[in-house]
Amino acid sequence: SADAPVKAGYSDVIDRLYSVASSQGIRDSDIGTLDDLGSGSSLTLAGYTFNSDVRDRANLELDVAEIEKQNDAFNFRAAKLMYENGGNSFKPDGSGGSIARTCASLSLQAESKMAGEPTYELYKSYFGSSTYAHEFVIEALDGSGMFNGTDGPFRSECATKGVQYQIIWMYILHELEDALEDCLSNDPENNAGGVLAVDEGWAFYAGISVGEDGQESGKMPYTLAEKRASDFGTLLGGKSSVNANLLTLWKKMSNAVSTLSCSSMRSDINEVVRLMSIPLYQGAIRYAYRADPNSGFGGGAKEWGEGWAFVYALLPLMNAANSGHAEFIKEQFDPSSADAPVKAGYSKVIDRLYAVAGSQGISGFDIGTLNDLDGGGGNSGGLSGGAIAGIVIGCLILLALLVAGALFFMRRRQSQKHIDDLNKSFDGQQSADAVYP
């Protein structure tokens, strides 16, 4: 092979060996860690080189991939088993052994770990439950609660995306909050813990499958940002602008906690929340269009479910920014609402999504423009502001052309009449002192 020997680098090869072994049920703890690896062995995912051993956290993505696989096949029982029991990510059990880290546990243990953290408290307050994300996923898997009577594709999309963009999304923020707490203690012994927490956050954000440069597709929020950037024209140097900015922030925070220089870390975490919300808005906009039965796409249970998953993940943030917009958008997707799916028309929903995002400091430029919109929504309940402006401008141009044409015609008739009068004057041998216009 032209790629031999190990021209991709041993780190990438070792990562894949651990990953494929995990798919066979062989845990990282079963293999262990080679004790003569040098400093060059550090794991790198999507451009971020870890200072800590966080491969087991990144491996949680393999659970998410299996959950998605089973949900897509409507094998909800198998998906639930993986969600609740795990199988690819492990942590010490406190007695020398290991236990599975599960997607369910990240939400079920939220109150004990996240109490007092601003974004978590906002979500808990809005939904009235510390385990709101777990409840959403379980109801989708079981077809109970808000998902009672909904179709398989609707439940499938919500169950998977509830894990990805509610449970894991919030846990990423928790890791950064944990790092900030370690940093603020001003105890040099805590700086290693802070660095570990920042590393853990990126491990959960990127996942094990994206590769060193982030070019491979995965199942964690990093990959969502890449996909939506392509859909909305927000790539920066071939990569998602969201991911490029987050990578810069993560490196900055890692350095900050390692030196206990955390004066700007609260604002950095707030910026992470803003940036990580952008792909969720892009997803909500994309599926507002696709779920609208009168759009050019035509709607469907799958598209409706995807839209509801993204909107639900944003509801507390939207409500804090503009409760009226949040309620209108919610009613367009909520399976219990008579206004769903998107009966007001995707144009009105999209306009409000851009507006409420703007109230969070997310500009139209940050979100971009969905590249597969067509004119099929004209009968779907309303036109967007941009469409209305285009129609008004077109009408004004047409009116101007009509007025110009009328003036030209009238002037031409007047000129012809004047010439005819002059001809009559000459025929009658009248004075030749005619005055021309």
Coordinates of C-alpha atoms in Angstrom, one line a residue:
S1 CA 0.0 0.0 0.0
A2 CA 1.1 3.5 -0.7
D3 CA -0.1 4.5 2.8
A4 CA 2.3 2.0 4.5
P5 CA 3.9 2.0 6.8
V6 CA 1.5 4.0 9.0
K7 CA 1.7 7.2 6.9
A8 CA -1.6 8.4 8.4
G9 CA 0.2 8.5 11.8
Y10 CA 0.1 6.0 14.6
S11 CA -2.4 8.1 16.6
D12 CA -5.1 7.9 14.0
V13 CA -4.5 4.2 13.5
I14 CA -4.6 3.5 17.3
D15 CA -7.8 5.5 17.6
R16 CA -9.5 3.3 14.9
L17 CA -8.2 0.1 16.5
Y18 CA -9.8 1.1 19.8
S19 CA -13.0 2.1 18.0
V20 CA -13.4 -1.1 16.0
A21 CA -12.5 -3.2 19.0
S22 CA -15.3 -1.4 20.9
S23 CA -17.7 -2.4 18.1
Q24 CA -16.8 -6.0 19.0
G25 CA -17.5 -5.5 22.6
I26 CA -13.9 -5.1 23.6
R27 CA -13.6 -2.2 26.0
D28 CA -10.8 0.3 26.3
S29 CA -10.2 -1.0 29.8
D30 CA -9.9 -4.5 28.4
I31 CA -7.1 -3.4 26.1
G32 CA -5.5 -0.9 28.4
T33 CA -3.0 1.8 27.5
L34 CA 0.5 1.1 26.0
D35 CA 2.9 2.4 28.6
D36 CA 5.8 3.3 26.3
L37 CA 3.8 5.8 24.2
G38 CA 5.5 9.2 24.1
S39 CA 3.9 12.6 24.3
G40 CA 3.0 12.4 20.6
S41 CA 0.3 9.8 21.5
S42 CA -2.2 12.6 22.5
L43 CA -5.6 12.1 21.0
T44 CA -6.6 14.8 18.5
L45 CA -10.3 15.1 17.4
A46 CA -11.5 17.8 14.9
G47 CA -8.3 19.9 15.4
Y48 CA -8.3 19.8 19.2
T49 CA -5.4 17.9 20.9
F50 CA -6.4 16.7 24.3
N51 CA -4.2 17.1 27.4
S52 CA -6.0 14.2 29.2
D53 CA -7.1 10.7 28.4
V54 CA -10.7 11.2 27.4
R55 CA -11.1 8.5 24.7
D56 CA -13.8 6.8 26.8
R57 CA -15.9 10.0 26.8
A58 CA -15.6 10.4 23.1
N59 CA -16.6 6.7 22.7
L60 CA -20.1 7.6 23.9
E61 CA -20.7 8.6 20.3
L62 CA -20.8 4.9 19.5
D63 CA -23.8 4.5 21.8
V64 CA -25.5 7.4 20.0
A65 CA -24.8 5.8 16.6
E66 CA -26.4 2.5 17.7
I67 CA -29.4 4.3 19.2
E68 CA -29.8 6.1 15.9
K69 CA -29.4 2.9 13.9
Q70 CA -32.1 1.1 15.9
N71 CA -34.4 4.1 15.9
D72 CA -34.2 4.4 12.1
A73 CA -35.3 0.8 11.9
F74 CA -38.1 1.5 14.4
N75 CA -36.5 -1.0 16.8
F76 CA -37.4 1.2 19.7
R77 CA -36.8 -1.5 22.4
A78 CA -33.3 -2.1 21.2
A79 CA -32.6 1.6 21.0
K80 CA -33.9 2.0 24.6
L81 CA -31.6 -0.8 25.8
M82 CA -28.6 1.0 24.4
Y83 CA -29.8 4.4 25.7
E84 CA -30.3 3.1 29.3
N85 CA -27.5 0.5 29.5
G86 CA -24.7 1.8 27.2
G87 CA -21.9 -0.5 25.9
N88 CA -19.1 1.6 24.4
S89 CA -18.1 4.2 27.1
F90 CA -16.9 3.2 30.5
K91 CA -15.8 5.0 33.7
P92 CA -14.3 3.7 37.0
D93 CA -16.8 2.3 39.4
G94 CA -14.9 3.3 42.5
S95 CA -13.7 -0.3 43.4
G96 CA -11.1 -0.9 40.8
G97 CA -13.6 -1.9 38.1
S98 CA -15.6 0.0 35.5
I99 CA -19.2 0.7 34.7
A100 CA -20.9 1.9 31.6
R101 CA -21.4 5.6 31.0
T102 CA -24.9 5.9 29.5
C103 CA -26.7 8.6 27.6
A104 CA -29.6 8.2 30.0
S105 CA -27.4 8.9 33.1
L106 CA -26.2 12.2 31.7
S107 CA -29.8 13.5 32.1
L108 CA -30.9 11.4 35.1
Q109 CA -27.9 12.8 37.2
A110 CA -28.3 16.3 36.0
E111 CA -29.6 17.8 39.2
S112 CA -26.8 16.4 41.3
K113 CA -24.2 17.7 38.8
M114 CA -25.6 20.8 37.2
A115 CA -27.6 22.6 39.9
G116 CA -26.8 26.3 39.8
E117 CA -25.4 26.2 36.2
P118 CA -27.2 29.0 34.3
T119 CA -28.3 27.3 31.1
Y120 CA -29.3 24.1 32.9
E121 CA -31.4 26.1 35.4
L122 CA -33.1 28.0 32.5
Y123 CA -34.1 24.7 30.9
K124 CA -35.2 23.1 34.2
S125 CA -37.3 26.1 35.0
Y126 CA -39.0 26.2 31.6
F127 CA -39.8 22.5 31.5
G128 CA -40.5 22.2 35.2
S129 CA -38.3 19.1 35.6
S130 CA -34.6 18.4 36.1
T131 CA -34.9 15.3 33.9
Y132 CA -36.8 17.0 31.0
A133 CA -34.5 15.7 28.4
H134 CA -34.7 12.1 29.6
E135 CA -38.5 12.3 29.7
F136 CA -38.6 13.6 26.1
V137 CA -36.4 10.7 24.9
I138 CA -38.2 8.0 26.9
E139 CA -41.6 9.2 25.7
A140 CA -40.4 9.2 22.1
L141 CA -39.0 5.6 22.5
D142 CA -42.1 4.3 24.3
G143 CA -44.7 6.2 22.2
S144 CA -46.2 7.7 25.4
G145 CA -46.9 11.1 26.7
M146 CA -46.6 13.8 24.0
F147 CA -45.7 11.0 21.5
N148 CA -48.9 9.0 22.1
G149 CA -50.4 8.3 18.7
T150 CA -47.5 9.7 16.7
D151 CA -45.9 7.8 13.7
G152 CA -42.7 5.8 13.9
P153 CA -40.6 8.3 11.8
F154 CA -41.7 11.1 14.1
R155 CA -40.7 9.2 17.2
S156 CA -37.5 8.0 15.7
E157 CA -36.2 11.5 14.9
C158 CA -37.2 12.9 18.3
A159 CA -35.7 10.0 20.3
T160 CA -32.3 10.3 18.5
K161 CA -32.1 14.1 18.4
G162 CA -33.3 14.3 22.0
V163 CA -30.2 12.4 23.0
Q164 CA -27.9 14.5 20.7
Y165 CA -29.2 18.0 21.1
Q166 CA -30.7 18.0 24.6
I167 CA -28.9 15.5 26.7
I168 CA -25.4 15.6 25.2
W169 CA -25.7 19.3 24.3
M170 CA -26.3 20.3 27.9
Y171 CA -23.7 17.9 29.3
I172 CA -21.1 19.6 27.1
L173 CA -21.9 22.9 28.8
H174 CA -21.8 21.2 32.2
E175 CA -18.2 20.2 31.6
L176 CA -17.3 23.8 30.9
E177 CA -19.1 25.0 34.0
D178 CA -17.2 22.4 36.0
A179 CA -13.9 23.7 34.5
L180 CA -14.8 27.2 35.5
E181 CA -15.6 26.1 39.1
D182 CA -12.2 24.4 39.3
C183 CA -10.6 27.5 38.0
L184 CA -12.4 30.0 40.3
S185 CA -11.2 28.0 43.3
N186 CA -7.8 29.4 42.7
D187 CA -6.3 26.2 43.9
P188 CA -3.3 25.1 41.8
E189 CA -4.2 21.4 42.5
N190 CA -7.5 22.0 40.7
N191 CA -6.0 23.2 37.4
A192 CA -5.5 19.6 36.2
G193 CA -9.2 18.9 36.9
G194 CA -10.2 22.0 35.0
V195 CA -8.1 21.0 32.0
L196 CA -9.7 17.6 32.1
A197 CA -13.2 19.0 32.2
V198 CA -12.5 21.3 29.2
D199 CA -11.1 18.2 27.3
E200 CA -14.2 16.2 28.3
G201 CA -16.4 18.9 26.9
W202 CA -14.7 18.7 23.4
A203 CA -14.8 14.9 23.6
F204 CA -18.5 14.9 24.0
Y205 CA -18.9 17.7 21.4
A206 CA -16.9 16.1 18.6
G207 CA -17.2 12.3 19.3
I208 CA -14.6 9.6 18.4
S209 CA -15.5 9.2 14.7
V210 CA -14.7 12.6 13.2
G211 CA -11.0 12.0 13.0
E212 CA -8.1 14.3 13.7
D213 CA -9.1 17.1 11.3
G214 CA -12.9 16.7 11.7
Q215 CA -13.4 15.5 8.1
E216 CA -15.2 12.3 9.0
S217 CA -18.9 12.2 9.7
G218 CA -20.0 11.5 13.3
K219 CA -23.2 11.7 15.4
M220 CA -22.4 14.5 17.9
P221 CA -23.1 18.2 17.7
Y222 CA -19.8 18.9 15.8
T223 CA -21.1 17.0 12.8
L224 CA -24.5 18.7 12.9
A225 CA -22.7 22.1 12.7
E226 CA -20.8 20.9 9.6
K227 CA -23.9 19.6 7.9
R228 CA -26.0 22.7 8.5
A229 CA -23.1 25.1 7.5
S230 CA -23.2 23.4 4.1
D231 CA -26.9 23.8 3.9
F232 CA -26.9 27.5 4.9
G233 CA -23.7 28.7 3.2
T234 CA -21.8 29.4 6.5
L235 CA -18.6 27.5 5.7
L236 CA -15.3 29.2 6.6
G237 CA -12.4 27.8 4.7
G238 CA -14.3 24.7 3.9
K239 CA -15.4 24.1 7.6
S240 CA -18.4 25.2 9.6
S241 CA -17.8 28.8 11.0
V242 CA -19.4 27.6 14.2
N243 CA -16.9 24.8 14.6
A244 CA -14.0 27.1 13.7
N245 CA -15.0 29.6 16.4
L246 CA -15.7 26.9 19.0
L247 CA -12.3 25.3 18.4
T248 CA -10.6 28.7 19.0
L249 CA -12.7 29.1 22.2
W250 CA -11.9 25.6 23.5
K251 CA -8.2 26.1 23.1
K252 CA -8.5 29.5 24.9
M253 CA -10.4 28.0 27.8
S254 CA -8.0 25.0 28.1
N255 CA -5.1 27.5 28.4
A256 CA -7.1 29.7 30.9
V257 CA -7.9 26.9 33.3
S258 CA -4.3 25.5 33.1
T259 CA -3.0 28.8 34.3
L260 CA -6.0 29.7 36.6
S261 CA -6.6 32.8 34.4
C262 CA -10.3 32.5 34.2
S263 CA -11.6 36.1 34.3
S264 CA -13.1 35.9 30.8
M265 CA -14.3 32.3 31.0
R266 CA -18.0 33.1 32.0
S267 CA -18.3 35.2 28.8
D268 CA -16.5 32.4 26.8
I269 CA -19.1 29.9 28.0
N270 CA -21.9 32.3 27.1
E271 CA -20.4 32.5 23.6
V272 CA -20.3 28.7 23.5
V273 CA -24.0 28.6 24.2
R274 CA -24.7 31.2 21.4
L275 CA -22.5 29.3 18.9
M276 CA -23.9 25.9 19.8
S277 CA -27.4 27.2 19.3
I278 CA -26.8 28.3 15.7
P279 CA -27.0 24.7 14.2
L280 CA -30.2 24.1 16.2
Y281 CA -31.8 27.2 14.6
Q282 CA -30.6 26.1 11.2
G283 CA -32.2 22.7 11.8
A284 CA -35.4 24.3 12.9
I285 CA -35.5 26.6 9.8
R286 CA -34.7 23.7 7.5
Y287 CA -37.5 21.5 8.9
A288 CA -40.0 24.3 9.2
Y289 CA -39.7 24.4 5.4
R290 CA -39.6 20.6 4.9
A291 CA -42.5 19.9 7.4
D292 CA -44.9 22.4 5.8
P293 CA -47.2 20.2 3.6
N294 CA -47.6 23.1 1.2
S295 CA -43.9 23.8 0.7
G296 CA -42.0 22.7 -2.3
F297 CA -40.7 19.7 -0.2
G298 CA -44.1 18.5 0.8
G299 CA -43.9 17.6 4.5
G300 CA -44.0 14.2 6.2
A301 CA -43.8 12.6 9.7
K302 CA -40.0 12.4 9.6
E303 CA -39.6 16.0 8.7
W304 CA -42.2 17.1 11.3
G305 CA -40.3 15.0 13.9
E306 CA -37.0 16.6 13.0
G307 CA -38.5 20.0 13.3
W308 CA -40.0 19.3 16.7
A309 CA -36.8 17.9 18.0
F310 CA -34.8 21.1 17.0
V311 CA -37.6 23.5 18.2
Y312 CA -37.9 21.6 21.6
A313 CA -34.2 21.9 22.1
L314 CA -34.4 25.7 21.7
L315 CA -37.6 26.5 23.5
P316 CA -36.2 27.7 26.8
L317 CA -33.7 30.0 25.0
M318 CA -36.4 31.3 22.7
N319 CA -38.8 31.8 25.5
A320 CA -36.2 33.9 27.4
A321 CA -35.6 36.0 24.4
N322 CA -39.2 36.5 23.1
S323 CA -42.0 34.4 24.7
G324 CA -44.5 35.3 22.0
H325 CA -42.3 34.1 19.2
A326 CA -41.4 31.0 21.2
E327 CA -45.1 30.1 21.7
F328 CA -46.0 30.7 18.1
I329 CA -43.1 28.5 16.9
K330 CA -43.9 25.8 19.4
E331 CA -47.5 25.5 18.3
Q332 CA -46.4 25.0 14.7
F333 CA -44.6 21.7 15.7
D334 CA -46.1 20.4 18.9
P335 CA -47.8 17.1 18.1
S336 CA -50.7 18.1 20.4
S337 CA -51.3 21.4 18.6
A338 CA -54.1 22.0 16.1
D339 CA -51.6 24.3 14.3
A340 CA -49.1 21.6 13.5
P341 CA -47.4 20.7 11.3
V342 CA -46.6 24.3 10.2
K343 CA -50.1 25.3 9.3
A344 CA -49.2 29.0 9.4
G345 CA -46.8 28.4 6.6
Y346 CA -43.1 28.0 6.7
S347 CA -42.4 31.6 5.7
K348 CA -44.0 33.0 8.9
V349 CA -42.3 30.4 11.1
I350 CA -38.9 31.0 9.5
D351 CA -39.3 34.8 9.9
R352 CA -39.9 34.3 13.6
L353 CA -37.0 31.9 14.1
Y354 CA -34.7 34.5 12.6
A355 CA -36.3 37.2 14.8
V356 CA -36.0 35.3 18.1
A357 CA -32.4 34.2 17.2
G358 CA -31.6 37.9 16.7
S359 CA -32.8 38.6 20.3
Q360 CA -30.2 36.1 21.4
G361 CA -27.4 37.8 19.5
I362 CA -27.5 35.4 16.6
S363 CA -27.6 37.4 13.4
G364 CA -29.0 36.4 10.0
F365 CA -25.4 36.3 8.8
D366 CA -24.6 33.8 11.6
I367 CA -27.4 31.5 10.5
G368 CA -27.1 32.1 6.7
T369 CA -29.8 31.2 4.2
L370 CA -31.2 27.8 3.5
N371 CA -30.1 26.8 0.0
D372 CA -33.0 24.5 -0.9
L373 CA -35.9 26.8 -0.4
D374 CA -38.2 27.3 -3.4
G375 CA -41.3 29.2 -4.2
G376 CA -43.6 26.4 -3.2
G377 CA -44.7 28.1 0.0
G378 CA -46.7 30.9 -1.6
N379 CA -49.9 29.0 -0.7
S380 CA -48.7 28.0 2.8
G381 CA -50.2 30.8 4.8
G382 CA -48.0 33.8 4.1
L383 CA -45.0 35.2 2.5
S384 CA -41.8 36.1 4.2
G385 CA -40.7 39.7 4.6
G386 CA -38.1 39.3 1.9
A387 CA -40.7 37.8 -0.5
I388 CA -43.1 40.7 0.2
A389 CA -40.3 43.2 -0.4
G390 CA -39.5 41.6 -3.7
I391 CA -43.1 41.7 -4.9
V392 CA -43.4 45.4 -3.9
I393 CA -40.2 46.3 -5.7
G394 CA -41.4 44.4 -8.8
C395 CA -44.8 46.1 -8.8
L396 CA -43.1 49.6 -8.5
I397 CA -40.8 48.8 -11.4
L398 CA -43.8 47.6 -13.5
L399 CA -45.7 50.8 -12.6
A400 CA -42.7 52.9 -13.6
L401 CA -42.5 51.2 -17.0
L402 CA -46.2 51.7 -17.6
V403 CA -46.0 55.4 -16.7
A404 CA -43.0 55.8 -18.9
G405 CA -44.7 54.0 -21.8
A406 CA -47.8 56.1 -21.5
L407 CA -45.9 59.4 -21.4
F408 CA -43.9 58.3 -24.5
F409 CA -47.1 57.4 -26.4
M410 CA -48.8 60.7 -25.4
R411 CA -45.8 62.7 -26.5
R412 CA -45.6 60.9 -29.7
R413 CA -49.2 61.6 -30.5
Q414 CA -48.7 65.3 -29.6
S415 CA -45.7 65.5 -31.9
Q416 CA -47.6 63.8 -34.8
K417 CA -50.6 66.2 -34.3
H418 CA -48.2 69.2 -34.4
I419 CA -46.7 67.9 -37.7
D420 CA -50.2 67.4 -39.2
D421 CA -51.1 70.9 -38.2
L422 CA -48.0 72.3 -39.8
N423 CA -48.7 70.4 -43.0
K424 CA -52.2 71.8 -43.2
S425 CA -50.7 75.3 -42.7
F426 CA -48.4 74.9 -45.6
D427 CA -51.2 73.5 -47.8
G428 CA -53.3 76.6 -47.0
Q429 CA -50.5 79.0 -48.0
Q430 CA -50.4 80.2 -44.4
S431 CA -47.5 81.9 -42.8
A432 CA -44.3 79.8 -42.6
D433 CA -43.5 81.2 -39.1
A434 CA -44.4 77.9 -37.5
V435 CA -43.1 77.3 -34.0
Y436 CA -41.7 73.8 -33.3
P437 CA -41.9 72.2 -29.9

